[in-house]
C-alpha atoms as a PDB file:
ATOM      1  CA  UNK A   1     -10.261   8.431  -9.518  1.00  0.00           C
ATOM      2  CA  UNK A   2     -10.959  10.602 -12.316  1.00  0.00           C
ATOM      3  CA  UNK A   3     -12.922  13.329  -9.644  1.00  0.00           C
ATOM      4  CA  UNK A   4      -9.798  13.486  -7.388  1.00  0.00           C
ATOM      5  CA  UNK A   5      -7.328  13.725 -10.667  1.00  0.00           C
ATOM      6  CA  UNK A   6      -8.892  16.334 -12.034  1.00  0.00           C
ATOM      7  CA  UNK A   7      -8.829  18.250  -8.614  1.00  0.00           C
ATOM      8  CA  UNK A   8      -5.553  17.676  -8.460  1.00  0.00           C
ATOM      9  CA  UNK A   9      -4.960  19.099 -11.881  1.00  0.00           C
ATOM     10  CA  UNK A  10      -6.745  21.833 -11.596  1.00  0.00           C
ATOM     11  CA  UNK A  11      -3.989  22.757  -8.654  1.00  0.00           C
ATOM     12  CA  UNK A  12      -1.047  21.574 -10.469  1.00  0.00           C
ATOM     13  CA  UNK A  13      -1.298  23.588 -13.508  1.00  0.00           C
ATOM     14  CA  UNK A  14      -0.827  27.001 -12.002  1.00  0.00           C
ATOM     15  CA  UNK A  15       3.085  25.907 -10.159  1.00  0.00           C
ATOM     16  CA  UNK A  16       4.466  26.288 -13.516  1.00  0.00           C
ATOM     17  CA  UNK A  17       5.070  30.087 -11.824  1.00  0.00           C
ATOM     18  CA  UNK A  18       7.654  31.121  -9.752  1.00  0.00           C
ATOM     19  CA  UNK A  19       6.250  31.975  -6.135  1.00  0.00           C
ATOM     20  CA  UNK A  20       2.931  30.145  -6.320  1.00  0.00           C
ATOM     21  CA  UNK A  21       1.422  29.849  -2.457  1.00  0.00           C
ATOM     22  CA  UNK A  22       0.199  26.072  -1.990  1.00  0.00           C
ATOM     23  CA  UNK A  23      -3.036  26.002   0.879  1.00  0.00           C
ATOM     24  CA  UNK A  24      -2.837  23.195   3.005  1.00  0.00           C
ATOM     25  CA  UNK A  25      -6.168  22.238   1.817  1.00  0.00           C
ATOM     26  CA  UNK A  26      -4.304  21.971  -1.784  1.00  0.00           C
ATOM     27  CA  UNK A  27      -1.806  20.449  -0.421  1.00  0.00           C
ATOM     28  CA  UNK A  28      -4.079  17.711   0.833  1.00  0.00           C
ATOM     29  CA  UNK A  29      -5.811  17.449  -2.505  1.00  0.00           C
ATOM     30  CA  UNK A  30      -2.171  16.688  -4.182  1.00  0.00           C
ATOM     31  CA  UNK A  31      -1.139  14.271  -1.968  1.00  0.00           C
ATOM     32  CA  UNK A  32      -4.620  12.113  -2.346  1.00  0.00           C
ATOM     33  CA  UNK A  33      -4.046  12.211  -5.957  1.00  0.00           C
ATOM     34  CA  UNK A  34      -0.195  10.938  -5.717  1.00  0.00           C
ATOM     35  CA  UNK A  35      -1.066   8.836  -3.312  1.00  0.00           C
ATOM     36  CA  UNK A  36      -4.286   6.813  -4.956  1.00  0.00           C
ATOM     37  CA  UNK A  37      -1.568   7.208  -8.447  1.00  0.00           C
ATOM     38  CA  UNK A  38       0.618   5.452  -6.822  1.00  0.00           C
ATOM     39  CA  UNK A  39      -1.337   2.656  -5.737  1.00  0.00           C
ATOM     40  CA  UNK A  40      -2.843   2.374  -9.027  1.00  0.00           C
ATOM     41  CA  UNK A  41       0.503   1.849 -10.861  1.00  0.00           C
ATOM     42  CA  UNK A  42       1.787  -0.354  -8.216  1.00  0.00           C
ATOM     43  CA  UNK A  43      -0.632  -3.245 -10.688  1.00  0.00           C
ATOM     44  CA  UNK A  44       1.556  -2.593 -13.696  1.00  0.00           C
ATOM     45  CA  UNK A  45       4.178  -4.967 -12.008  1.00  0.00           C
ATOM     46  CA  UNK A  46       2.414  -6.834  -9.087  1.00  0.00           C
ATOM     47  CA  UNK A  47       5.994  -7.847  -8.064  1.00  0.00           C
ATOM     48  CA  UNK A  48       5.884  -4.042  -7.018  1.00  0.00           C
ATOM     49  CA  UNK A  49       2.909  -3.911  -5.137  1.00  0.00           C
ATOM     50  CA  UNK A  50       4.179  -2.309  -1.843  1.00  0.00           C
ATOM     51  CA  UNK A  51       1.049  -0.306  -0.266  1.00  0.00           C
ATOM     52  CA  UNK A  52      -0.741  -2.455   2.346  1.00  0.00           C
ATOM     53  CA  UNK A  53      -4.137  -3.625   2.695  1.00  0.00           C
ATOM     54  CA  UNK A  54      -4.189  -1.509   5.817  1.00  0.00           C
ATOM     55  CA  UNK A  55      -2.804   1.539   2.979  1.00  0.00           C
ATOM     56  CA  UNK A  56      -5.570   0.834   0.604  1.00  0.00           C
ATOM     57  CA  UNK A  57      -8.043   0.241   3.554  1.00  0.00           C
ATOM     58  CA  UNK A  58      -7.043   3.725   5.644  1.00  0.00           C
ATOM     59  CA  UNK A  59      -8.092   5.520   1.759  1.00  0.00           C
ATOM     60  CA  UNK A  60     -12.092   4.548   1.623  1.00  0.00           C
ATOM     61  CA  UNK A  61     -13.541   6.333  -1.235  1.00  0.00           C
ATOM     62  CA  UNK A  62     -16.581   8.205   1.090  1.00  0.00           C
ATOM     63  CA  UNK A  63     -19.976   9.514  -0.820  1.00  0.00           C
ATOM     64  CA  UNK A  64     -17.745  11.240  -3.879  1.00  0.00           C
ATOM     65  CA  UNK A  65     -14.466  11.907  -2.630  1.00  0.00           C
ATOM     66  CA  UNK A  66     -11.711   9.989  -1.138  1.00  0.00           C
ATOM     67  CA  UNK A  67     -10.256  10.247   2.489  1.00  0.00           C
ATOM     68  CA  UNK A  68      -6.819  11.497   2.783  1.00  0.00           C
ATOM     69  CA  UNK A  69      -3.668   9.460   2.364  1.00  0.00           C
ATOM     70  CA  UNK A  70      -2.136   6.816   5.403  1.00  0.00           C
ATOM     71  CA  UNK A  71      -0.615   9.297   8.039  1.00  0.00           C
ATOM     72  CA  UNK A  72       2.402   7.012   8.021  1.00  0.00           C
ATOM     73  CA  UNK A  73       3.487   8.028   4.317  1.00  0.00           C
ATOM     74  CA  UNK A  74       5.362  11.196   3.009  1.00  0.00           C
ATOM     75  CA  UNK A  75       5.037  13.089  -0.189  1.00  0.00           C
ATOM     76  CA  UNK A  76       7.464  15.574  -1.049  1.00  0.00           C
ATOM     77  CA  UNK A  77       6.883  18.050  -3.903  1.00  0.00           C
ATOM     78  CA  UNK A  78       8.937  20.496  -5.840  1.00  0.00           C
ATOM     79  CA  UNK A  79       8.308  22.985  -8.806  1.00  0.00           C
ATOM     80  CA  UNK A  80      10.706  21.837 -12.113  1.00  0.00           C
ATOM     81  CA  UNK A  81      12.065  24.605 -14.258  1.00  0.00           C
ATOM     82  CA  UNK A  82      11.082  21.990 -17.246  1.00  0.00           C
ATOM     83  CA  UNK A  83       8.150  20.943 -19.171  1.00  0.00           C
ATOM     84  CA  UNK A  84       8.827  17.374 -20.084  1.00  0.00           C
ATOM     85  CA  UNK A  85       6.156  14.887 -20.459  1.00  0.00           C
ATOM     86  CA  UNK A  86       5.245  13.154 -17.231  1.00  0.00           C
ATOM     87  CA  UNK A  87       6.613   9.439 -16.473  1.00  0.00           C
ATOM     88  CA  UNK A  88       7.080   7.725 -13.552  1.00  0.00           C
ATOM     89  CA  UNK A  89       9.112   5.325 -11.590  1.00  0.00           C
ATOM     90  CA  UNK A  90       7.923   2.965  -8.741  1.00  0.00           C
ATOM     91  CA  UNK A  91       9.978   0.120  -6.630  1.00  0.00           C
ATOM     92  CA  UNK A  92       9.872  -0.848  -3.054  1.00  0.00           C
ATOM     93  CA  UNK A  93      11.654  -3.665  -0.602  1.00  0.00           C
ATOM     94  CA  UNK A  94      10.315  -6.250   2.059  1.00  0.00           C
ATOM     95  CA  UNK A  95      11.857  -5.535   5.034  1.00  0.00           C
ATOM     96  CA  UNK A  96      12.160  -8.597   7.876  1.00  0.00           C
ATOM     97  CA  UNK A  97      12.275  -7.656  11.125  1.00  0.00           C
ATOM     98  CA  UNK A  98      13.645  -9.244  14.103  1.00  0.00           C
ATOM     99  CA  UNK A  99      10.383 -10.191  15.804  1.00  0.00           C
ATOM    100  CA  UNK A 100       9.676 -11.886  12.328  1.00  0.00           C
ATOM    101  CA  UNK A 101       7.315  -9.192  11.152  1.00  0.00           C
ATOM    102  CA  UNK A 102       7.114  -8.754   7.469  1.00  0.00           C
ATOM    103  CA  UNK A 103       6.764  -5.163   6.223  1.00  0.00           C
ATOM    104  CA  UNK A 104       7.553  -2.614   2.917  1.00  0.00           C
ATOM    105  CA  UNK A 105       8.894  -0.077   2.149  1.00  0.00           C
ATOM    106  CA  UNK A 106       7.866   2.098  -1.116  1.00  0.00           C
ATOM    107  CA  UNK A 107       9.110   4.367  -3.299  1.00  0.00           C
ATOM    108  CA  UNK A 108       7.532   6.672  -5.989  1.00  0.00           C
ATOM    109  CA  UNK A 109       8.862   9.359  -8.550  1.00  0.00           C
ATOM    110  CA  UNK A 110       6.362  11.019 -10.486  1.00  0.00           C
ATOM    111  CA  UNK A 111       7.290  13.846 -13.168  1.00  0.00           C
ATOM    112  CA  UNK A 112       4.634  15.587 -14.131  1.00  0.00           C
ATOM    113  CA  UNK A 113       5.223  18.376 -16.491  1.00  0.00           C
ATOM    114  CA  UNK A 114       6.142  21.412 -14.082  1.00  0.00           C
ATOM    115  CA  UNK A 115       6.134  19.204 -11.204  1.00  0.00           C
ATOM    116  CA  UNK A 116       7.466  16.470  -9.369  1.00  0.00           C
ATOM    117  CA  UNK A 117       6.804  14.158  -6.623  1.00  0.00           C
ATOM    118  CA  UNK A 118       8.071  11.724  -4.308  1.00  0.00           C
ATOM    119  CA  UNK A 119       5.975   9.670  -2.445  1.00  0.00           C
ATOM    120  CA  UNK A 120       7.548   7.060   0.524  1.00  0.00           C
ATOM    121  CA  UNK A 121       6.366   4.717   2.664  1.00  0.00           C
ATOM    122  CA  UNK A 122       9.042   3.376   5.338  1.00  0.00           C
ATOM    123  CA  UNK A 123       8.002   0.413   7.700  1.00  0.00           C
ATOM    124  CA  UNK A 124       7.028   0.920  11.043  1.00  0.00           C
ATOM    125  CA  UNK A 125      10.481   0.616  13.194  1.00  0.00           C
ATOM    126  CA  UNK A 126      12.346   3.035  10.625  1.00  0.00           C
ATOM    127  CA  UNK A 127       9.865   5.695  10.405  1.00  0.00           C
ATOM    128  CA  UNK A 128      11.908   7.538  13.226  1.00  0.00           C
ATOM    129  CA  UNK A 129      14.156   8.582  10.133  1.00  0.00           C
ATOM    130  CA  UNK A 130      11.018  10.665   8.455  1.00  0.00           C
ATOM    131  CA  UNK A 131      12.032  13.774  10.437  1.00  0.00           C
ATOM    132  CA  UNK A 132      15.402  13.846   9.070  1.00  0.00           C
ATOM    133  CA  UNK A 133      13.924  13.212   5.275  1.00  0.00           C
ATOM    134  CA  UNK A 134      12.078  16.190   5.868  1.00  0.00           C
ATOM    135  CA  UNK A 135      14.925  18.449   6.841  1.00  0.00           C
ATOM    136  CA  UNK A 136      17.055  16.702   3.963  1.00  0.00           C
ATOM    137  CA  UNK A 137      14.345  17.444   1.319  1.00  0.00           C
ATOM    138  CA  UNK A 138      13.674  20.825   2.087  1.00  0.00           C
ATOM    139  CA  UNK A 139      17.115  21.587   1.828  1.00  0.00           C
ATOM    140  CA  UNK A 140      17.328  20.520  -1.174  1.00  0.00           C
ATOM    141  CA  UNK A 141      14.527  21.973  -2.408  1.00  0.00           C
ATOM    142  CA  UNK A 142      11.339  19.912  -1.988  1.00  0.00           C
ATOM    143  CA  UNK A 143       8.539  20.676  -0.083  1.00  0.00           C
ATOM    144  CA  UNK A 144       6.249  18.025   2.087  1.00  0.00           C
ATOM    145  CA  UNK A 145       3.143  18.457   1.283  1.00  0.00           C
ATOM    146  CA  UNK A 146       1.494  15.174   3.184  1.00  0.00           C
ATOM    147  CA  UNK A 147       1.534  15.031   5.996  1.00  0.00           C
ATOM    148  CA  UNK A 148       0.352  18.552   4.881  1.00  0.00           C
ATOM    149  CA  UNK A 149       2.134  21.413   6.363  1.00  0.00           C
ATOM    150  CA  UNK A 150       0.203  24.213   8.866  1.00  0.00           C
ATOM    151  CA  UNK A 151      -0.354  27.372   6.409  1.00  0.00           C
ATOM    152  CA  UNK A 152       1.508  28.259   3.005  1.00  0.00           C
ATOM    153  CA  UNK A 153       4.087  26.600   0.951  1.00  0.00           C
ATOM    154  CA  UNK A 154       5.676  28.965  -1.187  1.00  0.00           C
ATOM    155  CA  UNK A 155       7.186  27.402  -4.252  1.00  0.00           C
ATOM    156  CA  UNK A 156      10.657  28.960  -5.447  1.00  0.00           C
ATOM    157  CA  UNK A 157      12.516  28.674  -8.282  1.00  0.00           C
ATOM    158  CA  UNK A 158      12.279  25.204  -8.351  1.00  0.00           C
ATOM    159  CA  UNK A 159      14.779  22.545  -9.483  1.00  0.00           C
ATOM    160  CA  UNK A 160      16.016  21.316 -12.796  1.00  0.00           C
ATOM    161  CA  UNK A 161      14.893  17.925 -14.002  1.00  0.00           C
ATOM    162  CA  UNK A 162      18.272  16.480 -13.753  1.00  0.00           C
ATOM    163  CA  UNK A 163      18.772  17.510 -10.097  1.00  0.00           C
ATOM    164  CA  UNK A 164      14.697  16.227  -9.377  1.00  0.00           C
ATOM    165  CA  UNK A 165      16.135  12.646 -10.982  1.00  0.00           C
ATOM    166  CA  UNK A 166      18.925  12.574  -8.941  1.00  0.00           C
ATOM    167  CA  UNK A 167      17.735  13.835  -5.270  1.00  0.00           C
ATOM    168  CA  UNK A 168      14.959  10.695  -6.342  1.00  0.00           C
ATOM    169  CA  UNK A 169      17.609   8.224  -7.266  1.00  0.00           C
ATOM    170  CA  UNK A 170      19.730   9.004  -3.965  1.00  0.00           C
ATOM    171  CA  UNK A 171      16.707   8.792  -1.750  1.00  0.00           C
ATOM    172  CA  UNK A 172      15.878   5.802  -3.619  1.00  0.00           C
ATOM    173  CA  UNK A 173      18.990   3.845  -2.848  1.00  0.00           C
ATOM    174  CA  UNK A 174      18.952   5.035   0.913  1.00  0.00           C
ATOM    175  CA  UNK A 175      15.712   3.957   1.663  1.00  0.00           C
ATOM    176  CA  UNK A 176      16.537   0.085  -0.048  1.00  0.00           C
ATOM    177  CA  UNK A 177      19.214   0.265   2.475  1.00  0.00           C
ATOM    178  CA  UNK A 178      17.598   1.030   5.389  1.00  0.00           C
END
């Protein structure tokens, strides 16, 4: 854990500037590191614990570096024009199906520092909705970064902390109703 968070550091630390170009390769890096941080602090409640075996199993951690995250997740990123300390926020739903099938759906917000991140997990049948998450979130000013985008991201101006809180707390609520 601690190889792949300090990667992911390493990355982090320069978005604090305006027009920073994110590889896809860094991009990848990121997301493994939200991804494996969000299944960590899914044990601080296990009420909460939303990733799957089949999550946790799709991650092994190969010769010294883990795989990259489940393809059927999406982490969105933005650039914050704030410094506040990190923190973090994590829920998620059981969703029952017709056919009786039992599934999840997870939410994460993480703030760190000149960054922030949301990382979702819908259940199988609604998953047709990720393309229009992606649309929504770039519009409003996050970037996907997982599955990782072909080429450069180029992060802007970025958004203020309040705005970051509530894009999270609408997608939040949407997602619980889905």
């Amino acid at each position: 854990m601690s190889r792949i968070q300090n990667a992911a550091s390493a990355h982090l630390k320069p978005y604090s500037t305006v027009g920073r170009i994110m590889s896809q390769t860094v991009q990848e890096v990121i997301a493994t590191w939200a991804t494996i941080f969000t299944m960590v602090i899914e044990f601080y409640d296990p009420k909460l614990v939303m990733a799957t075996d089949q999550d946790r199993h799709a991650m092994p951690f190969i010769g010294k570096s883990f795989s990259k995250p489940p393809p059927d997740w999406r982490i969105y990123m933005t650039r914050l024009r704030s410094n506040d300390e990190a923190d973090w926020y994590h829920t998620g739903a059981r969703a029952q199906f017709e056919e009786g099938e039992l599934d999840r759906v997870l939410f994460t917000r993480i703030h760190f520092g000149t960054v922030g991140f949301i990382v979702v997990r819908l259940p199988g049948q609604t998953q047709a909705i990720y393309p229009a998450f992606d649309g929504a979130c770039h519009q409003l000013g996050l970037h996907r970064i997982w599955p990782s985008q072909s080429g450069m991201i180029e992060l802007g101006r970025g958004l203020t902390t309040t705005k970051f809180l509530s894009i999270a707390w609408n997608m939040r609520r949407t997602m619980l109703e889905i």
